[in-house]
Amino acid sequence: MHITDIMREDSPTFSFEFFPPRTPDAAEILYHTIRDLESYMPHFVSVTYGAGGSTRDLTHDLVERIQHTTKLDPIPHLTCVCHNEEEIEAILLRYAKSAIGNILALGGDRPRGIEYDKSRDSFQHAIDLVKFIRRFNEAGAHPDRRGFGIGVAGFPEGHPATPNRLVEMDHLKAKVGAGADYIVTQLFFDNRDFYDFRERCALADIHIPIIAGIMPVTSMSGFKRIAELAGGARFPARLLRALKRCENDSEMVRRVGVHFALEQCHDLLDNNVAGIHFYTLNRSDATRIIFDSLGIPRRRNAQAQTV
């Protein structure tokens, strides 16, 4: 389903993000975890995309498997890193053939452990990828006459590569003008950052849905990994104090992290958020607890895919 239809029919939306494991066995385990989450009927699930060839193949395979054998609506990530136009077009054709409705177009992280020359990429920035997908849409190769819904990233705390916040907003507005239909934000822990970001988007005449990215802290090691993944997340002192009190008790750390994320979600819903996107790190327990505690009715009108 096209993202504009999803947002029009049922808002706020709730969605989960997964990353493809590095081995077929691990991918099989993740697939069963995803099947377990079907009963929650999220509006969509997103699947991340790495820099390596084998990881990318696992992304494509997992996306198509979710599409064809579950009731879930997968949204694959697509990045600029290590790609030329022919490769991106082949991926888009593959997804169009499988009736994938939406793409999340991202700049992508610099690959680790391999030599990388960014100047050799056909797409230097996410906006170049957005423009390419839009041209693909206009060519009419997708079964939906509108083509793919196109999502882009937003950064409530600021893009790590663009310290000038005015320039950052200019870049985001340009991506929207190039064809973006919705925004999914980077994770954040202070809702004030999200509300300020949303207001600045409105002031910049950006009026597409902004979906909030939430990642519960479930362990101290995960807490440190989050800071690394987010390129420098801002952790409120209130959260740091609570974690410090129980840092040697793994179960209490998990409870504190889940409770904090739950409070964020309640507040976001009270302030008319367009959607909440849970960064699951391929674990469903914390997301299940939060989802159940929000009192959200299970969706019953989702159409099953052909198995």
mmCIF file of C-alpha atoms in Angstrom:
data_model
loop_
_atom_site.group_PDB
_atom_site.id
_atom_site.type_symbol
_atom_site.label_atom_id
_atom_site.label_comp_id
_atom_site.label_asym_id
_atom_site.label_seq_id
_atom_site.Cartn_x
_atom_site.Cartn_y
_atom_site.Cartn_z
ATOM 1 C CA MET A 1 0.000 0.000 0.000
ATOM 2 C CA HIS A 2 1.233 3.500 -0.824
ATOM 3 C CA ILE A 3 2.290 5.466 2.266
ATOM 4 C CA THR A 4 -0.183 8.265 1.526
ATOM 5 C CA ASP A 5 -3.027 5.740 1.685
ATOM 6 C CA ILE A 6 -1.716 4.327 4.973
ATOM 7 C CA MET A 7 -1.464 7.760 6.595
ATOM 8 C CA ARG A 8 -4.862 8.842 5.277
ATOM 9 C CA GLU A 9 -6.709 5.747 6.436
ATOM 10 C CA ASP A 10 -5.264 5.288 9.891
ATOM 11 C CA SER A 11 -3.232 7.804 11.869
ATOM 12 C CA PRO A 12 -1.215 7.699 14.010
ATOM 13 C CA THR A 13 0.681 4.812 12.497
ATOM 14 C CA PHE A 14 2.788 2.270 14.366
ATOM 15 C CA SER A 15 5.712 0.497 12.731
ATOM 16 C CA PHE A 16 8.780 -1.622 13.489
ATOM 17 C CA GLU A 17 12.281 -1.628 12.041
ATOM 18 C CA PHE A 18 14.491 -4.682 11.568
ATOM 19 C CA PHE A 19 17.958 -5.185 10.156
ATOM 20 C CA PRO A 20 18.880 -8.214 8.027
ATOM 21 C CA PRO A 21 21.213 -10.629 9.858
ATOM 22 C CA ARG A 22 24.499 -11.560 8.262
ATOM 23 C CA THR A 23 23.790 -15.272 7.808
ATOM 24 C CA PRO A 24 20.896 -17.240 6.298
ATOM 25 C CA ASP A 25 20.355 -19.064 9.619
ATOM 26 C CA ALA A 26 20.048 -15.811 11.529
ATOM 27 C CA ALA A 27 17.738 -14.472 8.822
ATOM 28 C CA GLU A 28 15.505 -17.482 9.358
ATOM 29 C CA ILE A 29 15.321 -16.769 13.103
ATOM 30 C CA LEU A 30 14.475 -13.120 12.434
ATOM 31 C CA TYR A 31 11.796 -14.111 9.951
ATOM 32 C CA HIS A 32 10.057 -16.146 12.634
ATOM 33 C CA THR A 33 10.317 -13.206 15.055
ATOM 34 C CA ILE A 34 8.631 -11.055 12.436
ATOM 35 C CA ARG A 35 5.909 -13.655 11.994
ATOM 36 C CA ASP A 36 5.364 -13.522 15.767
ATOM 37 C CA LEU A 37 4.735 -9.780 15.504
ATOM 38 C CA GLU A 38 2.056 -10.193 12.856
ATOM 39 C CA SER A 39 -0.655 -10.231 15.516
ATOM 40 C CA TYR A 40 0.257 -6.625 16.340
ATOM 41 C CA MET A 41 -0.454 -5.669 12.735
ATOM 42 C CA PRO A 42 1.870 -2.671 12.476
ATOM 43 C CA HIS A 43 1.099 -0.367 9.575
ATOM 44 C CA PHE A 44 4.458 -1.281 8.081
ATOM 45 C CA VAL A 45 7.832 -2.801 8.932
ATOM 46 C CA SER A 46 11.076 -1.395 7.583
ATOM 47 C CA VAL A 47 14.183 -3.397 6.726
ATOM 48 C CA THR A 48 17.585 -1.708 6.866
ATOM 49 C CA TYR A 49 20.310 -1.922 4.275
ATOM 50 C CA GLY A 50 24.046 -2.411 4.710
ATOM 51 C CA ALA A 51 27.011 -1.614 2.511
ATOM 52 C CA GLY A 52 28.093 -5.176 1.728
ATOM 53 C CA GLY A 53 26.805 -7.263 -1.171
ATOM 54 C CA SER A 54 25.703 -10.342 0.778
ATOM 55 C CA THR A 55 23.925 -8.227 3.407
ATOM 56 C CA ARG A 56 22.103 -6.380 0.664
ATOM 57 C CA ASP A 57 20.943 -9.617 -0.911
ATOM 58 C CA LEU A 58 19.572 -10.688 2.476
ATOM 59 C CA THR A 59 17.647 -7.391 2.650
ATOM 60 C CA HIS A 60 16.060 -7.949 -0.753
ATOM 61 C CA ASP A 61 15.203 -11.563 0.054
ATOM 62 C CA LEU A 62 13.745 -10.696 3.472
ATOM 63 C CA VAL A 63 11.644 -7.846 2.069
ATOM 64 C CA GLU A 64 10.146 -10.060 -0.621
ATOM 65 C CA ARG A 65 9.559 -12.902 1.821
ATOM 66 C CA ILE A 66 7.680 -10.594 4.202
ATOM 67 C CA GLN A 67 5.668 -9.238 1.297
ATOM 68 C CA HIS A 68 4.634 -12.600 -0.103
ATOM 69 C CA THR A 69 4.196 -14.746 3.015
ATOM 70 C CA THR A 70 2.928 -12.410 5.766
ATOM 71 C CA LYS A 71 0.199 -9.820 6.253
ATOM 72 C CA LEU A 72 2.824 -7.174 6.928
ATOM 73 C CA ASP A 73 3.720 -4.297 4.601
ATOM 74 C CA PRO A 74 7.529 -4.084 4.239
ATOM 75 C CA ILE A 75 9.342 -0.838 3.462
ATOM 76 C CA PRO A 76 12.950 -1.475 2.389
ATOM 77 C CA HIS A 77 15.724 1.011 3.012
ATOM 78 C CA LEU A 78 17.787 2.034 -0.004
ATOM 79 C CA THR A 79 21.049 3.974 0.296
ATOM 80 C CA CYS A 80 23.441 5.872 -1.928
ATOM 81 C CA VAL A 81 26.529 3.999 -0.717
ATOM 82 C CA CYS A 82 28.415 1.834 -3.244
ATOM 83 C CA HIS A 83 25.708 1.964 -5.914
ATOM 84 C CA ASN A 84 25.385 3.057 -9.518
ATOM 85 C CA GLU A 85 22.181 3.930 -11.373
ATOM 86 C CA GLU A 86 21.892 0.555 -13.104
ATOM 87 C CA GLU A 87 21.989 -1.288 -9.773
ATOM 88 C CA ILE A 88 19.383 0.974 -8.180
ATOM 89 C CA GLU A 89 17.098 0.646 -11.193
ATOM 90 C CA ALA A 90 17.369 -3.160 -11.047
ATOM 91 C CA ILE A 91 16.448 -3.121 -7.346
ATOM 92 C CA LEU A 92 13.482 -0.825 -7.980
ATOM 93 C CA LEU A 93 12.268 -3.072 -10.799
ATOM 94 C CA ARG A 94 12.551 -6.101 -8.511
ATOM 95 C CA TYR A 95 10.563 -4.378 -5.769
ATOM 96 C CA ALA A 96 7.982 -3.062 -8.226
ATOM 97 C CA LYS A 97 7.470 -6.587 -9.567
ATOM 98 C CA SER A 98 6.779 -7.722 -5.987
ATOM 99 C CA ALA A 99 4.340 -4.811 -5.500
ATOM 100 C CA ILE A 100 6.391 -3.218 -2.723
ATOM 101 C CA GLY A 101 4.620 0.070 -2.091
ATOM 102 C CA ASN A 102 7.264 2.273 -0.469
ATOM 103 C CA ILE A 103 10.991 2.944 -0.202
ATOM 104 C CA LEU A 104 12.998 4.758 2.475
ATOM 105 C CA ALA A 105 15.724 6.670 0.600
ATOM 106 C CA LEU A 106 18.802 7.397 2.720
ATOM 107 C CA GLY A 107 22.307 8.704 2.301
ATOM 108 C CA GLY A 108 23.679 5.648 4.119
ATOM 109 C CA ASP A 109 26.542 5.139 6.532
ATOM 110 C CA ARG A 110 30.132 4.908 5.382
ATOM 111 C CA PRO A 111 30.999 1.184 5.134
ATOM 112 C CA ARG A 112 33.432 -0.231 7.677
ATOM 113 C CA GLY A 113 36.251 -2.617 6.935
ATOM 114 C CA ILE A 114 36.377 -1.991 3.181
ATOM 115 C CA GLU A 115 37.973 0.644 0.981
ATOM 116 C CA TYR A 116 35.413 3.240 0.023
ATOM 117 C CA ASP A 117 35.597 6.225 -2.326
ATOM 118 C CA LYS A 118 32.377 8.210 -2.082
ATOM 119 C CA SER A 119 33.170 10.124 -5.271
ATOM 120 C CA ARG A 120 32.574 6.902 -7.245
ATOM 121 C CA ASP A 121 28.942 6.636 -6.101
ATOM 122 C CA SER A 122 26.339 7.681 -8.666
ATOM 123 C CA PHE A 123 24.282 9.223 -5.849
ATOM 124 C CA GLN A 124 26.216 11.622 -3.651
ATOM 125 C CA HIS A 125 23.320 12.578 -1.393
ATOM 126 C CA ALA A 126 19.889 11.236 -0.469
ATOM 127 C CA ILE A 127 18.220 13.880 -2.631
ATOM 128 C CA ASP A 128 19.860 12.337 -5.711
ATOM 129 C CA LEU A 129 18.304 8.986 -4.813
ATOM 130 C CA VAL A 130 14.903 10.617 -4.215
ATOM 131 C CA LYS A 131 15.044 12.240 -7.655
ATOM 132 C CA PHE A 132 16.002 8.934 -9.293
ATOM 133 C CA ILE A 133 13.106 7.072 -7.637
ATOM 134 C CA ARG A 134 10.725 9.829 -8.692
ATOM 135 C CA ARG A 135 11.883 9.510 -12.310
ATOM 136 C CA PHE A 136 11.390 5.747 -12.015
ATOM 137 C CA ASN A 137 7.859 6.392 -10.754
ATOM 138 C CA GLU A 138 7.119 8.676 -13.677
ATOM 139 C CA ALA A 139 8.261 5.983 -16.120
ATOM 140 C CA GLY A 140 5.258 3.864 -15.093
ATOM 141 C CA ALA A 141 7.073 0.613 -14.228
ATOM 142 C CA HIS A 142 5.306 0.239 -10.858
ATOM 143 C CA PRO A 143 1.855 -1.436 -10.677
ATOM 144 C CA ASP A 144 0.610 1.570 -8.669
ATOM 145 C CA ARG A 145 0.347 4.472 -11.110
ATOM 146 C CA ARG A 146 1.851 6.747 -8.425
ATOM 147 C CA GLY A 147 4.902 4.506 -8.137
ATOM 148 C CA PHE A 148 6.734 4.074 -4.835
ATOM 149 C CA GLY A 149 5.949 6.190 -1.811
ATOM 150 C CA ILE A 150 9.273 7.813 -0.926
ATOM 151 C CA GLY A 151 10.453 8.329 2.640
ATOM 152 C CA VAL A 152 13.475 10.282 3.880
ATOM 153 C CA ALA A 153 15.229 10.688 7.231
ATOM 154 C CA GLY A 154 14.774 13.561 9.650
ATOM 155 C CA PHE A 155 17.072 14.495 12.537
ATOM 156 C CA PRO A 156 15.389 16.136 15.564
ATOM 157 C CA GLU A 157 18.761 16.625 17.268
ATOM 158 C CA GLY A 158 20.460 17.779 14.068
ATOM 159 C CA HIS A 159 22.198 15.895 11.273
ATOM 160 C CA PRO A 160 25.694 14.867 12.465
ATOM 161 C CA ALA A 161 27.223 15.922 9.128
ATOM 162 C CA THR A 162 25.436 19.301 8.993
ATOM 163 C CA PRO A 163 26.017 21.347 12.145
ATOM 164 C CA ASN A 164 24.371 24.401 10.569
ATOM 165 C CA ARG A 165 20.710 23.798 11.436
ATOM 166 C CA LEU A 166 19.462 26.317 8.860
ATOM 167 C CA VAL A 167 21.339 24.559 6.053
ATOM 168 C CA GLU A 168 20.100 21.208 7.371
ATOM 169 C CA MET A 169 16.489 22.351 7.044
ATOM 170 C CA ASP A 170 17.194 23.654 3.522
ATOM 171 C CA HIS A 171 18.444 20.163 2.603
ATOM 172 C CA LEU A 172 15.339 18.519 4.051
ATOM 173 C CA LYS A 173 13.032 20.918 2.244
ATOM 174 C CA ALA A 174 14.883 20.162 -1.005
ATOM 175 C CA LYS A 175 14.318 16.407 -0.499
ATOM 176 C CA VAL A 176 10.609 17.027 0.014
ATOM 177 C CA GLY A 177 10.517 19.187 -3.097
ATOM 178 C CA ALA A 178 12.280 16.417 -5.018
ATOM 179 C CA GLY A 179 9.500 13.957 -4.232
ATOM 180 C CA ALA A 180 9.614 12.743 -0.609
ATOM 181 C CA ASP A 181 6.195 11.747 0.767
ATOM 182 C CA TYR A 182 7.026 11.200 4.448
ATOM 183 C CA ILE A 183 9.791 11.612 7.029
ATOM 184 C CA VAL A 184 11.009 9.044 9.576
ATOM 185 C CA THR A 185 13.167 10.585 12.277
ATOM 186 C CA GLN A 186 16.367 9.379 13.823
ATOM 187 C CA LEU A 187 15.900 8.130 17.374
ATOM 188 C CA PHE A 188 15.659 10.722 20.144
ATOM 189 C CA PHE A 189 15.105 10.656 23.916
ATOM 190 C CA ASP A 190 13.751 14.146 24.592
ATOM 191 C CA ASN A 191 10.376 14.796 22.974
ATOM 192 C CA ARG A 192 11.042 18.520 23.048
ATOM 193 C CA ASP A 193 13.620 17.962 20.327
ATOM 194 C CA PHE A 194 10.969 16.264 18.177
ATOM 195 C CA TYR A 195 8.356 18.974 18.720
ATOM 196 C CA ASP A 196 10.883 21.680 17.898
ATOM 197 C CA PHE A 197 11.898 19.807 14.756
ATOM 198 C CA ARG A 198 8.259 19.397 13.718
ATOM 199 C CA GLU A 199 7.611 23.100 14.243
ATOM 200 C CA ARG A 200 10.703 24.091 12.259
ATOM 201 C CA CYS A 201 9.489 21.855 9.426
ATOM 202 C CA ALA A 202 6.153 23.697 9.432
ATOM 203 C CA LEU A 203 7.948 27.052 9.381
ATOM 204 C CA ALA A 204 9.981 25.811 6.391
ATOM 205 C CA ASP A 205 6.720 24.920 4.608
ATOM 206 C CA ILE A 206 7.318 21.173 4.974
ATOM 207 C CA HIS A 207 3.899 19.591 5.396
ATOM 208 C CA ILE A 208 4.364 15.844 4.915
ATOM 209 C CA PRO A 209 3.867 13.300 7.744
ATOM 210 C CA ILE A 210 6.703 13.138 10.279
ATOM 211 C CA ILE A 211 7.009 9.733 11.973
ATOM 212 C CA ALA A 212 8.874 9.689 15.295
ATOM 213 C CA GLY A 213 11.680 7.141 15.761
ATOM 214 C CA ILE A 214 11.812 5.529 19.224
ATOM 215 C CA MET A 215 14.422 3.062 20.503
ATOM 216 C CA PRO A 216 13.983 1.649 24.027
ATOM 217 C CA VAL A 217 17.153 1.170 26.066
ATOM 218 C CA THR A 218 17.235 -2.503 27.067
ATOM 219 C CA SER A 219 20.821 -2.941 28.325
ATOM 220 C CA MET A 220 23.843 -0.840 29.263
ATOM 221 C CA SER A 221 25.819 -2.244 26.335
ATOM 222 C CA GLY A 222 22.892 -1.433 24.060
ATOM 223 C CA PHE A 223 22.720 2.035 25.605
ATOM 224 C CA LYS A 224 26.321 2.699 24.543
ATOM 225 C CA ARG A 225 25.666 1.190 21.121
ATOM 226 C CA ILE A 226 22.698 3.506 20.621
ATOM 227 C CA ALA A 227 24.944 6.517 21.208
ATOM 228 C CA GLU A 228 27.310 5.183 18.546
ATOM 229 C CA LEU A 229 24.570 4.330 16.031
ATOM 230 C CA ALA A 230 22.853 7.674 16.389
ATOM 231 C CA GLY A 231 26.027 9.637 15.796
ATOM 232 C CA GLY A 232 25.755 11.252 19.221
ATOM 233 C CA ALA A 233 22.291 11.005 20.746
ATOM 234 C CA ARG A 234 21.366 13.474 23.492
ATOM 235 C CA PHE A 235 20.442 11.553 26.625
ATOM 236 C CA PRO A 236 18.391 13.564 29.137
ATOM 237 C CA ALA A 237 19.828 13.696 32.665
ATOM 238 C CA ARG A 238 16.602 12.128 33.970
ATOM 239 C CA LEU A 239 17.251 8.993 31.913
ATOM 240 C CA LEU A 240 20.948 8.917 32.830
ATOM 241 C CA ARG A 241 20.148 9.159 36.559
ATOM 242 C CA ALA A 242 17.620 6.332 36.364
ATOM 243 C CA LEU A 243 20.046 4.077 34.477
ATOM 244 C CA LYS A 244 22.920 4.874 36.810
ATOM 245 C CA ARG A 245 20.861 3.787 39.815
ATOM 246 C CA CYS A 246 20.444 0.278 38.397
ATOM 247 C CA GLU A 247 23.334 -0.132 35.953
ATOM 248 C CA ASN A 248 24.454 -3.406 37.598
ATOM 249 C CA ASP A 249 20.988 -4.983 37.406
ATOM 250 C CA SER A 250 20.227 -5.939 33.804
ATOM 251 C CA GLU A 251 16.523 -6.558 34.420
ATOM 252 C CA MET A 252 16.056 -3.168 36.086
ATOM 253 C CA VAL A 253 17.944 -1.451 33.250
ATOM 254 C CA ARG A 254 15.504 -3.007 30.805
ATOM 255 C CA ARG A 255 12.515 -1.915 32.887
ATOM 256 C CA VAL A 256 13.811 1.654 33.158
ATOM 257 C CA GLY A 257 14.439 1.834 29.412
ATOM 258 C CA VAL A 258 11.035 0.442 28.508
ATOM 259 C CA HIS A 259 9.262 2.733 31.001
ATOM 260 C CA PHE A 260 11.082 5.792 29.644
ATOM 261 C CA ALA A 261 10.188 4.904 26.034
ATOM 262 C CA LEU A 262 6.581 4.250 27.068
ATOM 263 C CA GLU A 263 6.362 7.725 28.625
ATOM 264 C CA GLN A 264 7.760 9.184 25.400
ATOM 265 C CA CYS A 265 5.110 7.376 23.363
ATOM 266 C CA HIS A 266 2.220 8.472 25.581
ATOM 267 C CA ASP A 267 3.391 12.075 25.307
ATOM 268 C CA LEU A 268 3.822 11.844 21.534
ATOM 269 C CA LEU A 269 0.312 10.448 21.130
ATOM 270 C CA ASP A 270 -1.065 13.245 23.333
ATOM 271 C CA ASN A 271 0.606 15.725 20.994
ATOM 272 C CA ASN A 272 -0.800 14.370 17.729
ATOM 273 C CA VAL A 273 2.238 12.559 16.372
ATOM 274 C CA ALA A 274 1.701 11.255 12.828
ATOM 275 C CA GLY A 275 3.285 7.913 13.666
ATOM 276 C CA ILE A 276 5.735 6.082 15.938
ATOM 277 C CA HIS A 277 8.473 3.909 14.450
ATOM 278 C CA PHE A 278 10.114 1.453 16.859
ATOM 279 C CA TYR A 279 13.787 0.650 16.287
ATOM 280 C CA THR A 280 13.665 -2.930 17.577
ATOM 281 C CA LEU A 281 17.292 -4.066 17.069
ATOM 282 C CA ASN A 282 15.615 -7.326 16.007
ATOM 283 C CA ARG A 283 14.188 -7.934 19.476
ATOM 284 C CA SER A 284 10.462 -7.865 20.020
ATOM 285 C CA ASP A 285 10.096 -8.028 23.818
ATOM 286 C CA ALA A 286 10.494 -4.331 24.651
ATOM 287 C CA THR A 287 8.350 -3.255 21.714
ATOM 288 C CA ARG A 288 5.626 -5.722 22.694
ATOM 289 C CA ILE A 289 5.517 -4.387 26.268
ATOM 290 C CA ILE A 290 5.294 -0.783 25.077
ATOM 291 C CA PHE A 291 2.722 -1.574 22.428
ATOM 292 C CA ASP A 292 0.526 -3.480 24.890
ATOM 293 C CA SER A 293 0.812 -0.721 27.502
ATOM 294 C CA LEU A 294 -0.295 2.001 25.080
ATOM 295 C CA GLY A 295 -3.747 0.432 24.870
ATOM 296 C CA ILE A 296 -3.802 0.478 21.068
ATOM 297 C CA PRO A 297 -6.578 -1.637 19.518
ATOM 298 C CA ARG A 298 -5.279 -4.328 17.171
ATOM 299 C CA ARG A 299 -5.943 -3.545 13.541
ATOM 300 C CA ARG A 300 -8.366 -6.005 11.997
ATOM 301 C CA ASN A 301 -8.840 -4.643 8.515
ATOM 302 C CA ALA A 302 -5.401 -5.427 7.118
ATOM 303 C CA GLN A 303 -5.555 -7.569 4.023
ATOM 304 C CA ALA A 304 -3.610 -10.803 4.042
ATOM 305 C CA GLN A 305 -1.056 -11.407 1.345
ATOM 306 C CA THR A 306 -1.096 -14.562 -0.721
ATOM 307 C CA VAL A 307 0.981 -17.236 1.014
#
